[in-house]
């Protein structure tokens, strides 16, 4: 049986970007900026694009060979809680200012990430 699970970091990031700009409800003001169309995944993660809402920075998306990583700048506590509630792999980043890191392991998790972005917008 062939696995149809999407686990390529670049494709996951592309799918997320498409969902972010195509989603209306709580994400109508969200934009994808500074996108690198030629980004190549690296083991440490290469920056693919930034996510903003009404000119306010929300997150930066990085691509790895097998996943995408989102570093949320806005609402670290709200995004941490939303990611946990969505069943995503997440960890707080003890920096100043604090950040939340969410790992998107496959394409099926992209829809759940939208709830985390909504939490960042509302924070």
PDB file of C-alpha atoms in Angstrom:
ATOM      1  CA  UNK A   1       0.000   0.000   0.000  1.00  0.00           C
ATOM      2  CA  UNK A   2       1.314   3.448  -0.885  1.00  0.00           C
ATOM      3  CA  UNK A   3       1.475   6.125   1.788  1.00  0.00           C
ATOM      4  CA  UNK A   4      -0.184   9.368   0.745  1.00  0.00           C
ATOM      5  CA  UNK A   5       0.960  11.289   3.797  1.00  0.00           C
ATOM      6  CA  UNK A   6       2.622  14.587   2.944  1.00  0.00           C
ATOM      7  CA  UNK A   7       5.849  14.791   4.930  1.00  0.00           C
ATOM      8  CA  UNK A   8       8.011  17.110   2.831  1.00  0.00           C
ATOM      9  CA  UNK A   9       8.841  20.360   4.641  1.00  0.00           C
ATOM     10  CA  UNK A  10       8.607  22.592   1.571  1.00  0.00           C
ATOM     11  CA  UNK A  11       5.246  21.155   0.489  1.00  0.00           C
ATOM     12  CA  UNK A  12       3.890  21.418   4.040  1.00  0.00           C
ATOM     13  CA  UNK A  13       4.929  25.096   4.181  1.00  0.00           C
ATOM     14  CA  UNK A  14       3.368  25.719   0.755  1.00  0.00           C
ATOM     15  CA  UNK A  15       0.122  24.094   1.847  1.00  0.00           C
ATOM     16  CA  UNK A  16       0.081  26.193   5.017  1.00  0.00           C
ATOM     17  CA  UNK A  17       0.720  29.411   3.067  1.00  0.00           C
ATOM     18  CA  UNK A  18      -2.108  28.554   0.688  1.00  0.00           C
ATOM     19  CA  UNK A  19      -4.499  27.898   3.565  1.00  0.00           C
ATOM     20  CA  UNK A  20      -3.469  31.094   5.357  1.00  0.00           C
ATOM     21  CA  UNK A  21      -4.129  33.398   2.406  1.00  0.00           C
ATOM     22  CA  UNK A  22      -7.239  31.517   1.290  1.00  0.00           C
ATOM     23  CA  UNK A  23      -8.904  31.371   4.705  1.00  0.00           C
ATOM     24  CA  UNK A  24     -11.400  34.055   5.598  1.00  0.00           C
ATOM     25  CA  UNK A  25     -13.075  33.873   9.019  1.00  0.00           C
ATOM     26  CA  UNK A  26     -10.567  34.640  11.806  1.00  0.00           C
ATOM     27  CA  UNK A  27      -7.637  34.889   9.396  1.00  0.00           C
ATOM     28  CA  UNK A  28      -8.901  37.509   6.945  1.00  0.00           C
ATOM     29  CA  UNK A  29      -6.109  39.954   7.884  1.00  0.00           C
ATOM     30  CA  UNK A  30      -3.339  37.343   7.702  1.00  0.00           C
ATOM     31  CA  UNK A  31      -0.739  37.668   4.957  1.00  0.00           C
ATOM     32  CA  UNK A  32       2.335  35.718   3.923  1.00  0.00           C
ATOM     33  CA  UNK A  33       5.321  38.015   3.329  1.00  0.00           C
ATOM     34  CA  UNK A  34       9.009  37.791   2.480  1.00  0.00           C
ATOM     35  CA  UNK A  35       8.498  34.404   0.846  1.00  0.00           C
ATOM     36  CA  UNK A  36      11.533  32.669  -0.620  1.00  0.00           C
ATOM     37  CA  UNK A  37      10.186  30.760  -3.649  1.00  0.00           C
ATOM     38  CA  UNK A  38      13.496  28.904  -4.040  1.00  0.00           C
ATOM     39  CA  UNK A  39      13.899  27.858  -0.402  1.00  0.00           C
ATOM     40  CA  UNK A  40      15.688  24.555   0.102  1.00  0.00           C
ATOM     41  CA  UNK A  41      15.086  22.601   3.302  1.00  0.00           C
ATOM     42  CA  UNK A  42      18.012  22.177   5.678  1.00  0.00           C
ATOM     43  CA  UNK A  43      18.419  20.056   8.811  1.00  0.00           C
ATOM     44  CA  UNK A  44      18.431  23.249  10.924  1.00  0.00           C
ATOM     45  CA  UNK A  45      15.532  24.771   8.982  1.00  0.00           C
ATOM     46  CA  UNK A  46      15.596  27.392   6.233  1.00  0.00           C
ATOM     47  CA  UNK A  47      13.328  30.453   6.436  1.00  0.00           C
ATOM     48  CA  UNK A  48      10.489  30.077   3.944  1.00  0.00           C
ATOM     49  CA  UNK A  49       8.300  33.101   4.785  1.00  0.00           C
ATOM     50  CA  UNK A  50       6.854  35.346   7.465  1.00  0.00           C
ATOM     51  CA  UNK A  51       3.238  35.491   8.611  1.00  0.00           C
ATOM     52  CA  UNK A  52       1.710  38.849   9.496  1.00  0.00           C
ATOM     53  CA  UNK A  53      -1.702  40.212  10.463  1.00  0.00           C
ATOM     54  CA  UNK A  54      -2.456  43.850   9.731  1.00  0.00           C
ATOM     55  CA  UNK A  55       1.292  44.663   9.581  1.00  0.00           C
ATOM     56  CA  UNK A  56       1.885  42.941  12.934  1.00  0.00           C
ATOM     57  CA  UNK A  57       4.397  40.062  12.890  1.00  0.00           C
ATOM     58  CA  UNK A  58       2.875  36.748  13.938  1.00  0.00           C
ATOM     59  CA  UNK A  59       5.343  34.027  12.980  1.00  0.00           C
ATOM     60  CA  UNK A  60       8.217  32.838  10.826  1.00  0.00           C
ATOM     61  CA  UNK A  61       7.972  29.534   8.948  1.00  0.00           C
ATOM     62  CA  UNK A  62      11.059  27.367   8.419  1.00  0.00           C
ATOM     63  CA  UNK A  63      11.397  24.228   6.296  1.00  0.00           C
ATOM     64  CA  UNK A  64      13.250  21.052   7.176  1.00  0.00           C
ATOM     65  CA  UNK A  65      13.545  18.010   4.908  1.00  0.00           C
ATOM     66  CA  UNK A  66      10.668  16.197   6.641  1.00  0.00           C
ATOM     67  CA  UNK A  67       8.616  18.934   8.345  1.00  0.00           C
ATOM     68  CA  UNK A  68       7.900  22.628   8.755  1.00  0.00           C
ATOM     69  CA  UNK A  69       8.606  24.592  11.919  1.00  0.00           C
ATOM     70  CA  UNK A  70       6.690  27.721  12.892  1.00  0.00           C
ATOM     71  CA  UNK A  71       8.149  30.164  15.388  1.00  0.00           C
ATOM     72  CA  UNK A  72       5.311  32.292  16.749  1.00  0.00           C
ATOM     73  CA  UNK A  73       6.294  35.787  17.840  1.00  0.00           C
ATOM     74  CA  UNK A  74       2.794  36.877  18.861  1.00  0.00           C
ATOM     75  CA  UNK A  75       0.879  35.538  21.840  1.00  0.00           C
ATOM     76  CA  UNK A  76       3.337  32.951  23.153  1.00  0.00           C
ATOM     77  CA  UNK A  77       1.022  31.656  25.880  1.00  0.00           C
ATOM     78  CA  UNK A  78      -2.075  31.656  23.671  1.00  0.00           C
ATOM     79  CA  UNK A  79      -0.272  29.869  20.834  1.00  0.00           C
ATOM     80  CA  UNK A  80       1.265  27.326  23.216  1.00  0.00           C
ATOM     81  CA  UNK A  81      -2.173  26.483  24.621  1.00  0.00           C
ATOM     82  CA  UNK A  82      -3.816  26.392  21.173  1.00  0.00           C
ATOM     83  CA  UNK A  83      -1.122  24.091  19.769  1.00  0.00           C
ATOM     84  CA  UNK A  84      -1.427  21.724  22.727  1.00  0.00           C
ATOM     85  CA  UNK A  85      -5.218  21.709  22.386  1.00  0.00           C
ATOM     86  CA  UNK A  86      -4.828  20.914  18.665  1.00  0.00           C
ATOM     87  CA  UNK A  87      -2.558  17.969  19.449  1.00  0.00           C
ATOM     88  CA  UNK A  88       0.482  19.464  17.732  1.00  0.00           C
ATOM     89  CA  UNK A  89       4.090  19.013  18.792  1.00  0.00           C
ATOM     90  CA  UNK A  90       4.979  22.289  20.488  1.00  0.00           C
ATOM     91  CA  UNK A  91       7.476  23.797  22.881  1.00  0.00           C
ATOM     92  CA  UNK A  92       8.012  27.203  24.428  1.00  0.00           C
ATOM     93  CA  UNK A  93      11.211  28.989  23.472  1.00  0.00           C
ATOM     94  CA  UNK A  94      12.811  30.719  26.444  1.00  0.00           C
ATOM     95  CA  UNK A  95      14.023  33.841  24.693  1.00  0.00           C
ATOM     96  CA  UNK A  96      13.355  37.502  25.250  1.00  0.00           C
ATOM     97  CA  UNK A  97      10.713  38.132  24.081  1.00  0.00           C
ATOM     98  CA  UNK A  98       9.377  34.580  24.484  1.00  0.00           C
ATOM     99  CA  UNK A  99       8.348  32.565  21.438  1.00  0.00           C
ATOM    100  CA  UNK A 100       6.390  29.391  20.759  1.00  0.00           C
ATOM    101  CA  UNK A 101       7.720  26.750  18.368  1.00  0.00           C
ATOM    102  CA  UNK A 102       5.211  24.492  16.595  1.00  0.00           C
ATOM    103  CA  UNK A 103       6.310  21.540  14.475  1.00  0.00           C
ATOM    104  CA  UNK A 104       4.135  20.543  11.517  1.00  0.00           C
ATOM    105  CA  UNK A 105       5.058  16.941  10.766  1.00  0.00           C
ATOM    106  CA  UNK A 106       2.691  16.317   7.849  1.00  0.00           C
ATOM    107  CA  UNK A 107       0.094  17.922   5.625  1.00  0.00           C
ATOM    108  CA  UNK A 108      -2.782  16.645   7.743  1.00  0.00           C
ATOM    109  CA  UNK A 109      -1.646  18.882  10.612  1.00  0.00           C
ATOM    110  CA  UNK A 110      -1.913  22.090   8.570  1.00  0.00           C
ATOM    111  CA  UNK A 111      -5.624  22.590   9.308  1.00  0.00           C
ATOM    112  CA  UNK A 112      -4.892  22.291  13.041  1.00  0.00           C
ATOM    113  CA  UNK A 113      -2.180  24.940  12.755  1.00  0.00           C
ATOM    114  CA  UNK A 114      -4.808  27.420  11.538  1.00  0.00           C
ATOM    115  CA  UNK A 115      -6.308  27.375  15.059  1.00  0.00           C
ATOM    116  CA  UNK A 116      -2.905  28.328  16.456  1.00  0.00           C
ATOM    117  CA  UNK A 117      -2.592  31.205  13.976  1.00  0.00           C
ATOM    118  CA  UNK A 118      -6.071  32.379  15.005  1.00  0.00           C
ATOM    119  CA  UNK A 119      -4.880  32.390  18.637  1.00  0.00           C
ATOM    120  CA  UNK A 120      -1.871  34.508  17.618  1.00  0.00           C
ATOM    121  CA  UNK A 121      -4.121  36.970  15.779  1.00  0.00           C
ATOM    122  CA  UNK A 122      -6.400  37.283  18.817  1.00  0.00           C
ATOM    123  CA  UNK A 123      -3.518  37.685  21.298  1.00  0.00           C
TER     124      UNK A 123
END
